[in-house]
Short mmCIF file of C-alpha atoms in Angstrom, two decimals:
data_model
loop_
_atom_site.label_atom_id
_atom_site.label_comp_id
_atom_site.label_asym_id
_atom_site.label_seq_id
_atom_site.Cartn_x
_atom_site.Cartn_y
_atom_site.Cartn_z
CA MET A 214 -19.03 11.24 -8.25
CA GLU A 215 -19.31 11.45 -4.48
CA ALA A 216 -18.36 14.15 -2.01
CA VAL A 217 -16.22 13.62 1.05
CA ALA A 218 -16.10 16.42 3.59
CA ALA A 219 -14.71 17.06 7.05
CA ALA A 220 -15.23 20.13 9.21
CA VAL A 221 -12.65 21.35 11.72
CA ASP A 222 -12.83 24.39 14.01
CA GLY A 223 -15.40 26.09 11.84
CA GLY A 224 -13.55 25.40 8.59
CA SER A 225 -14.16 22.57 6.19
CA TYR A 226 -12.31 20.37 3.77
CA ALA A 227 -14.29 18.89 0.88
CA LEU A 228 -13.24 16.46 -1.82
CA THR A 229 -15.22 15.39 -4.84
CA LEU A 230 -14.14 12.06 -6.22
CA ALA A 231 -15.31 8.77 -7.62
CA ALA A 232 -15.59 6.14 -4.91
CA PRO A 233 -16.38 2.79 -6.56
CA THR A 234 -17.16 -0.28 -4.51
CA ARG A 235 -14.99 -3.38 -4.75
CA ALA A 236 -17.36 -4.83 -7.31
CA SER A 237 -16.89 -1.85 -9.61
CA ALA A 238 -13.19 -1.35 -9.04
CA PRO A 239 -10.96 -1.41 -12.14
CA ALA A 240 -9.46 -4.71 -13.16
CA PRO A 241 -6.28 -5.27 -11.15
CA ALA A 242 -2.91 -5.16 -12.83
CA HIS A 243 0.53 -5.69 -11.41
CA VAL A 244 2.03 -3.23 -13.86
CA SER A 245 0.07 -0.29 -15.15
CA SER A 246 0.31 1.35 -18.56
CA PRO A 247 3.74 2.40 -19.84
CA ALA A 248 5.27 5.45 -18.20
CA VAL A 249 5.26 8.79 -19.96
CA ALA A 250 8.70 9.39 -21.36
CA HIS A 251 8.89 13.08 -20.49
CA SER A 252 8.70 15.08 -17.26
CA THR A 253 6.64 18.17 -16.55
CA PRO A 254 8.61 21.26 -15.51
CA SER A 255 7.89 22.83 -12.14
CA ALA A 256 5.98 26.07 -11.77
CA ALA A 257 9.22 27.98 -12.14
CA GLY A 258 10.09 26.07 -15.29
CA THR A 259 12.97 24.15 -13.76
CA THR A 260 13.41 21.27 -11.39
CA THR A 261 13.83 22.49 -7.82
CA PRO A 262 17.06 21.10 -6.32
CA LEU A 263 16.87 19.03 -3.16
CA LEU A 264 17.14 21.16 -0.03
CA HIS A 265 20.31 20.65 1.96
CA ALA A 266 18.51 20.12 5.28
CA THR A 267 15.41 18.02 5.85
CA ARG A 268 12.47 20.02 7.24
CA LEU A 269 10.86 18.07 10.09
CA PHE A 270 7.32 18.64 11.36
CA THR A 271 5.33 16.96 14.09
CA LEU A 272 1.71 17.65 13.33
CA ALA A 273 -0.97 18.11 15.97
CA SER A 274 -4.45 16.98 14.99
CA VAL A 275 -8.02 17.11 16.18
CA ASP A 276 -10.96 14.85 15.49
CA ALA A 277 -12.83 15.70 12.31
CA VAL A 278 -16.58 15.59 11.98
CA ALA A 279 -17.66 13.93 8.77
CA SER A 280 -20.49 15.57 6.89
CA PRO A 281 -23.36 13.49 5.43
CA GLY A 282 -22.10 11.36 2.57
CA PRO A 283 -20.36 8.04 1.98
CA SER A 284 -18.87 6.31 4.97
CA TYR A 285 -15.23 5.26 4.70
CA ALA A 286 -13.35 2.96 7.02
CA GLY A 287 -11.45 4.63 9.84
CA SER A 288 -11.81 8.00 11.49
CA VAL A 289 -10.21 11.05 9.92
CA ASP A 290 -8.01 13.41 11.89
CA ILE A 291 -7.30 16.66 10.10
CA VAL A 292 -3.92 18.35 10.41
CA THR A 293 -4.22 21.75 12.04
CA GLU A 294 -0.66 22.94 11.51
CA GLN A 295 -1.23 25.02 8.38
CA PRO A 296 2.46 25.94 7.86
CA ALA A 297 3.33 22.28 7.40
CA LEU A 298 0.65 21.78 4.76
CA ASP A 299 1.76 24.98 3.06
CA GLU A 300 5.28 23.52 2.87
CA VAL A 301 3.93 20.37 1.22
CA ARG A 302 1.85 22.34 -1.26
CA ALA A 303 4.78 24.60 -2.12
CA LEU A 304 7.00 21.61 -2.88
CA LEU A 305 4.38 19.75 -4.95
CA ASP A 306 2.65 22.69 -6.65
CA GLY A 307 2.90 22.56 -10.44
CA ARG A 308 4.87 19.34 -10.38
CA ARG A 309 4.11 15.87 -11.68
CA VAL A 310 4.03 13.77 -8.50
CA VAL A 311 4.46 10.03 -8.03
CA ALA A 312 3.19 8.65 -4.71
CA LEU A 313 4.86 5.69 -3.00
CA THR A 314 2.60 4.12 -0.37
CA GLY A 315 3.21 1.61 2.40
CA ALA A 316 1.29 -0.29 5.05
CA GLY A 317 0.61 2.84 7.09
CA ILE A 318 -1.97 4.04 4.59
CA SER A 319 -4.12 0.95 5.21
CA THR A 320 -4.08 0.82 9.02
CA ASP A 321 -7.21 3.01 9.15
CA SER A 322 -8.90 0.26 7.13
CA GLY A 323 -8.18 -2.21 9.91
CA ILE A 324 -5.14 -3.89 8.33
CA PRO A 325 -2.17 -4.04 10.75
CA ASP A 326 1.30 -3.00 9.67
CA TYR A 327 4.71 -4.42 10.54
CA ARG A 328 6.57 -1.39 11.85
CA GLY A 329 4.13 1.37 12.76
CA PRO A 330 3.75 2.79 16.30
CA GLY A 331 2.25 0.13 18.53
CA SER A 332 2.80 -2.71 16.07
CA VAL A 333 3.58 -6.08 17.63
CA PRO A 334 6.98 -7.38 16.47
CA ARG A 335 6.43 -10.21 14.03
CA GLN A 336 8.63 -12.26 11.74
CA PRO A 337 6.85 -13.04 8.46
CA MET A 338 7.42 -16.28 6.61
CA THR A 339 10.14 -15.98 3.97
CA TYR A 340 9.98 -17.40 0.47
CA GLN A 341 12.72 -19.85 1.36
CA GLU A 342 10.71 -21.15 4.32
CA PHE A 343 7.53 -21.43 2.26
CA VAL A 344 9.04 -23.61 -0.47
CA ALA A 345 11.13 -25.69 1.95
CA SER A 346 8.44 -28.02 3.27
CA PRO A 347 4.77 -29.06 3.06
CA GLN A 348 4.49 -28.22 6.76
CA ALA A 349 5.47 -24.59 6.10
CA GLN A 350 2.92 -24.36 3.30
CA GLN A 351 0.29 -25.88 5.58
CA ARG A 352 1.09 -23.34 8.30
CA TYR A 353 0.98 -20.44 5.86
CA TRP A 354 -2.31 -21.36 4.20
CA ALA A 355 -4.06 -22.19 7.48
CA ARG A 356 -3.32 -18.71 8.81
CA ALA A 357 -3.95 -16.99 5.50
CA HIS A 358 -7.27 -18.80 5.07
CA ILE A 359 -8.55 -17.25 8.28
CA GLY A 360 -6.99 -13.87 7.55
CA TRP A 361 -8.59 -13.73 4.09
CA ARG A 362 -12.02 -13.30 5.66
CA HIS A 363 -10.78 -10.13 7.31
CA MET A 364 -9.02 -8.84 4.19
CA THR A 365 -12.13 -9.16 2.04
CA GLY A 366 -14.05 -7.03 4.53
CA ALA A 367 -11.54 -4.16 4.47
CA GLU A 368 -12.55 -1.00 2.63
CA PRO A 369 -10.52 1.96 1.36
CA ASN A 370 -10.20 4.76 3.89
CA ALA A 371 -10.06 8.52 3.49
CA ALA A 372 -6.34 8.50 2.63
CA HIS A 373 -6.92 6.14 -0.33
CA HIS A 374 -9.74 8.34 -1.60
CA ALA A 375 -7.66 11.50 -1.17
CA LEU A 376 -4.98 10.02 -3.45
CA VAL A 377 -7.67 9.28 -6.03
CA ALA A 378 -8.81 12.90 -5.79
CA LEU A 379 -5.22 14.08 -6.28
CA GLU A 380 -4.94 11.86 -9.35
CA GLN A 381 -8.20 13.18 -10.76
CA ALA A 382 -6.96 16.74 -10.17
CA GLY A 383 -3.81 16.00 -12.18
CA VAL A 384 -1.46 16.33 -9.20
CA VAL A 385 -0.55 12.67 -8.75
CA SER A 386 0.46 11.01 -11.99
CA ALA A 387 0.89 7.49 -10.59
CA VAL A 388 0.89 5.48 -7.37
CA ILE A 389 3.45 2.81 -6.56
CA THR A 390 2.17 0.77 -3.64
CA GLN A 391 4.11 -1.69 -1.53
CA ASN A 392 0.79 -3.00 -0.20
CA VAL A 393 -0.87 -6.18 -1.42
CA ASP A 394 -4.37 -5.46 -0.07
CA GLY A 395 -5.96 -4.10 -3.27
CA LEU A 396 -7.43 -1.05 -1.51
CA HIS A 397 -6.00 1.45 -4.00
CA GLU A 398 -7.79 -0.39 -6.82
CA ALA A 399 -10.99 -0.51 -4.78
CA ALA A 400 -10.79 3.25 -4.22
CA GLY A 401 -10.52 3.82 -7.97
CA GLN A 402 -6.81 4.61 -8.48
CA ARG A 403 -6.15 4.36 -12.20
CA GLU A 404 -2.38 4.64 -12.73
CA LEU A 405 -1.12 2.10 -10.21
CA VAL A 406 1.72 -0.36 -9.80
CA ALA A 407 1.31 -3.08 -7.15
CA LEU A 408 5.03 -3.44 -6.48
CA HIS A 409 4.71 -6.53 -4.30
CA GLY A 410 1.76 -8.09 -6.10
CA ARG A 411 -1.80 -8.66 -4.90
CA ILE A 412 -3.05 -10.97 -2.18
CA ALA A 413 -6.22 -11.53 -4.24
CA ASP A 414 -4.28 -13.55 -6.82
CA VAL A 415 -2.73 -17.03 -6.59
CA VAL A 416 0.08 -18.49 -8.69
CA CYS A 417 1.27 -22.07 -9.12
CA LEU A 418 4.98 -22.50 -8.57
CA GLY A 419 4.96 -25.49 -10.92
CA CYS A 420 3.16 -24.43 -14.10
CA GLY A 421 2.76 -20.70 -13.47
CA ALA A 422 -1.04 -20.76 -13.75
CA ARG A 423 -2.77 -17.84 -12.05
CA SER A 424 -6.20 -17.91 -10.47
CA PRO A 425 -8.38 -15.80 -8.16
CA ARG A 426 -7.80 -16.15 -4.43
CA ALA A 427 -11.58 -16.28 -3.89
CA GLU A 428 -11.74 -19.56 -5.81
CA LEU A 429 -8.97 -21.08 -3.69
CA HIS A 430 -10.73 -19.90 -0.54
CA GLU A 431 -13.85 -21.81 -1.57
CA ARG A 432 -11.80 -24.96 -2.20
CA LEU A 433 -10.11 -24.63 1.19
CA ASP A 434 -13.49 -24.19 2.85
CA VAL A 435 -14.60 -27.52 1.35
CA LEU A 436 -11.40 -29.26 2.42
CA ASN A 437 -11.51 -27.74 5.91
CA PRO A 438 -15.16 -27.29 6.94
CA GLY A 439 -15.53 -25.02 9.95
CA TYR A 440 -11.79 -24.44 10.20
CA GLY A 441 -10.91 -21.24 11.99
CA ASP A 442 -14.40 -20.45 13.22
CA GLY A 443 -14.12 -18.04 16.10
CA ALA A 444 -12.14 -14.92 16.87
CA TYR A 445 -8.48 -14.60 15.93
CA ALA A 446 -6.00 -11.75 16.04
CA ILE A 447 -5.20 -10.44 12.57
CA ALA A 448 -1.62 -9.90 11.48
CA PRO A 449 -0.21 -7.89 8.54
CA ASP A 450 -0.67 -8.97 4.91
CA GLY A 451 -3.86 -10.94 5.49
CA ASP A 452 -2.41 -13.36 8.03
CA ALA A 453 -3.92 -14.53 11.33
CA VAL A 454 -2.28 -15.44 14.62
CA LEU A 455 -2.67 -19.21 14.85
CA GLU A 456 -0.32 -21.76 16.41
CA GLU A 457 -1.87 -25.17 15.70
CA THR A 458 -2.16 -25.87 11.96
CA SER A 459 -1.31 -29.59 11.67
CA THR A 460 -4.86 -30.64 10.67
CA PHE A 461 -5.25 -28.10 7.89
CA ARG A 462 -5.52 -29.52 4.35
CA VAL A 463 -3.78 -27.59 1.58
CA ALA A 464 -5.20 -27.44 -1.95
CA PRO A 465 -2.87 -28.14 -4.92
CA CYS A 466 -2.93 -26.53 -8.35
CA LEU A 467 -5.90 -27.81 -10.36
CA ARG A 468 -3.84 -27.87 -13.55
CA CYS A 469 -0.65 -29.65 -12.53
CA GLY A 470 -0.96 -30.51 -8.84
CA GLY A 471 1.84 -28.08 -7.97
CA ILE A 472 2.32 -25.80 -4.98
CA LEU A 473 0.05 -22.75 -4.83
CA LYS A 474 1.39 -19.47 -3.48
CA PRO A 475 -0.25 -16.04 -3.19
CA ASP A 476 0.95 -13.92 -6.09
CA VAL A 477 2.87 -11.57 -3.82
CA VAL A 478 6.55 -10.96 -3.25
CA PHE A 479 7.55 -12.73 -0.03
CA PHE A 480 10.39 -11.55 2.18
CA GLY A 481 13.51 -13.07 0.67
CA GLU A 482 12.03 -12.93 -2.83
CA SER A 483 12.85 -10.38 -5.54
CA VAL A 484 10.40 -8.02 -7.22
CA PRO A 485 10.19 -8.92 -10.94
CA LYS A 486 12.70 -6.80 -12.85
CA PRO A 487 10.20 -5.45 -15.45
CA ARG A 488 8.01 -4.16 -12.62
CA VAL A 489 10.97 -2.43 -10.98
CA GLU A 490 12.03 -0.85 -14.27
CA HIS A 491 8.50 0.41 -14.88
CA CYS A 492 8.50 2.07 -11.46
CA ARG A 493 11.89 3.62 -12.15
CA ALA A 494 10.50 5.07 -15.37
CA LEU A 495 7.56 6.57 -13.48
CA VAL A 496 9.91 8.23 -10.98
CA ASP A 497 12.11 9.45 -13.84
CA ALA A 498 9.09 11.04 -15.52
CA ALA A 499 7.94 12.70 -12.29
CA ASP A 500 9.08 15.99 -10.78
CA ALA A 501 8.56 15.00 -7.15
CA LEU A 502 8.05 11.94 -4.96
CA LEU A 503 5.46 11.74 -2.17
CA VAL A 504 5.97 8.86 0.30
CA VAL A 505 2.90 7.99 2.36
CA GLY A 506 2.77 5.55 5.27
CA SER A 507 6.04 3.71 4.75
CA SER A 508 9.03 3.26 7.04
CA LEU A 509 11.08 2.47 3.92
CA GLN A 510 12.86 -0.35 5.74
CA VAL A 511 12.72 -2.56 2.65
CA MET A 512 15.00 -1.73 -0.27
CA SER A 513 12.25 -2.40 -2.82
CA GLY A 514 10.66 0.93 -1.84
CA LEU A 515 13.69 2.85 -0.56
CA ARG A 516 15.40 2.58 -3.95
CA PHE A 517 12.87 4.99 -5.47
CA VAL A 518 13.50 7.56 -2.74
CA ARG A 519 17.21 7.31 -3.44
CA GLN A 520 16.54 7.64 -7.17
CA ALA A 521 14.47 10.80 -6.75
CA ALA A 522 16.91 12.37 -4.29
CA LYS A 523 19.88 11.64 -6.54
CA ALA A 524 18.06 13.38 -9.39
CA GLY A 525 17.51 16.46 -7.20
CA LYS A 526 13.75 16.03 -7.06
CA PRO A 527 11.77 17.05 -3.95
CA VAL A 528 10.96 14.10 -1.69
CA VAL A 529 8.11 14.53 0.81
CA ILE A 530 7.64 11.80 3.43
CA VAL A 531 4.43 11.50 5.49
CA ASN A 532 4.74 8.78 8.13
CA ARG A 533 4.26 8.15 11.81
CA GLY A 534 7.75 7.63 13.19
CA ALA A 535 11.20 7.59 11.64
CA THR A 536 11.89 6.14 8.22
CA ARG A 537 15.01 4.84 6.55
CA GLY A 538 14.73 7.66 4.01
CA ASP A 539 14.48 10.62 6.39
CA ASP A 540 17.97 11.86 5.59
CA LEU A 541 17.03 11.99 1.90
CA ALA A 542 13.77 13.88 2.39
CA THR A 543 13.24 17.49 1.45
CA LEU A 544 10.35 17.53 3.92
CA LYS A 545 9.36 14.96 6.57
CA LEU A 546 5.98 15.06 8.31
CA ASP A 547 5.54 12.91 11.39
CA ALA A 548 1.81 12.59 10.81
CA GLY A 549 -0.99 10.25 9.83
CA CYS A 550 -1.85 9.59 6.20
CA ALA A 551 -5.50 10.66 6.13
CA GLU A 552 -5.01 13.66 8.39
CA THR A 553 -2.46 15.00 5.89
CA LEU A 554 -3.81 13.87 2.51
CA VAL A 555 -7.44 14.89 3.02
CA PRO A 556 -6.79 18.64 3.53
CA LEU A 557 -4.01 18.53 0.94
CA ALA A 558 -6.36 17.11 -1.67
CA ALA A 559 -9.14 19.48 -0.65
CA SER A 560 -6.86 22.45 -1.17
CA VAL A 561 -6.02 21.56 -4.76
CA CYS A 562 -9.19 19.85 -5.99
#
């Protein structure tokens, strides 16, 4: 166990949690263990109905000073608006909470997002584009090959570790992540569903064989010695900004010679139905939904907010900027992930 602490204006927030390295992280799984078939009643013994009006907060923050201990990627700003945190605690207290996370939780780890404040507009490659031509596959893998070096160097930040602490404290029962970066696993999250897959895995579109991305990276290094040496801008989902890719050599499946694709859900591709149903079961079994770092622009995540709201369960959204689910939220915090989750976890752990 390791301690994480931050001091602000004479006060302090301290978490005690396991913080495994990538090498000791639990084996990844796209779908975690089966959902519990019952829900836990709230502190009052009944499910609190959804409030009629969304409570909106804009949270001021100050720089936190980290105490001696493990170093996590990204700086931590601690929320200083206590009433807002009290609102969150009141809504989640005594309830079984499922967390839904998006790209915003990983920006402090150095991984860009698509829609956060300051993000450069970018159109990702769709599944239809990827399978349409060898040139598209060449372009994708050339950029991804460079971006992979950056992804493997990313480490969980304070927000990831705070969610682990909330899980260990029995507050968060499961995490559904829309991210493919594997940082929740690296932080030690146990009950986890990688909704859109994992960038660390590769699948053959011909025979379905799966293999580690690290092995493919080594093969691509051999086929393309020195390719991508130098500095490149990093884009979301382990991509790199690169225009000229015509000389890049793509590696085929070792088993059948088929097309290799990262085992993630591309834009234009559907999340596997069993994975969606598992997530629905987790939300059904929960008493509240906590959304962290997601604009909810994609239906694959928004559907769970709609599900929870329809069932009258509290929905708390923590995100910088507006989200597509704001009108369904019981409480919306316009705030950073770590600056909210760290003191929240400290107050209940």
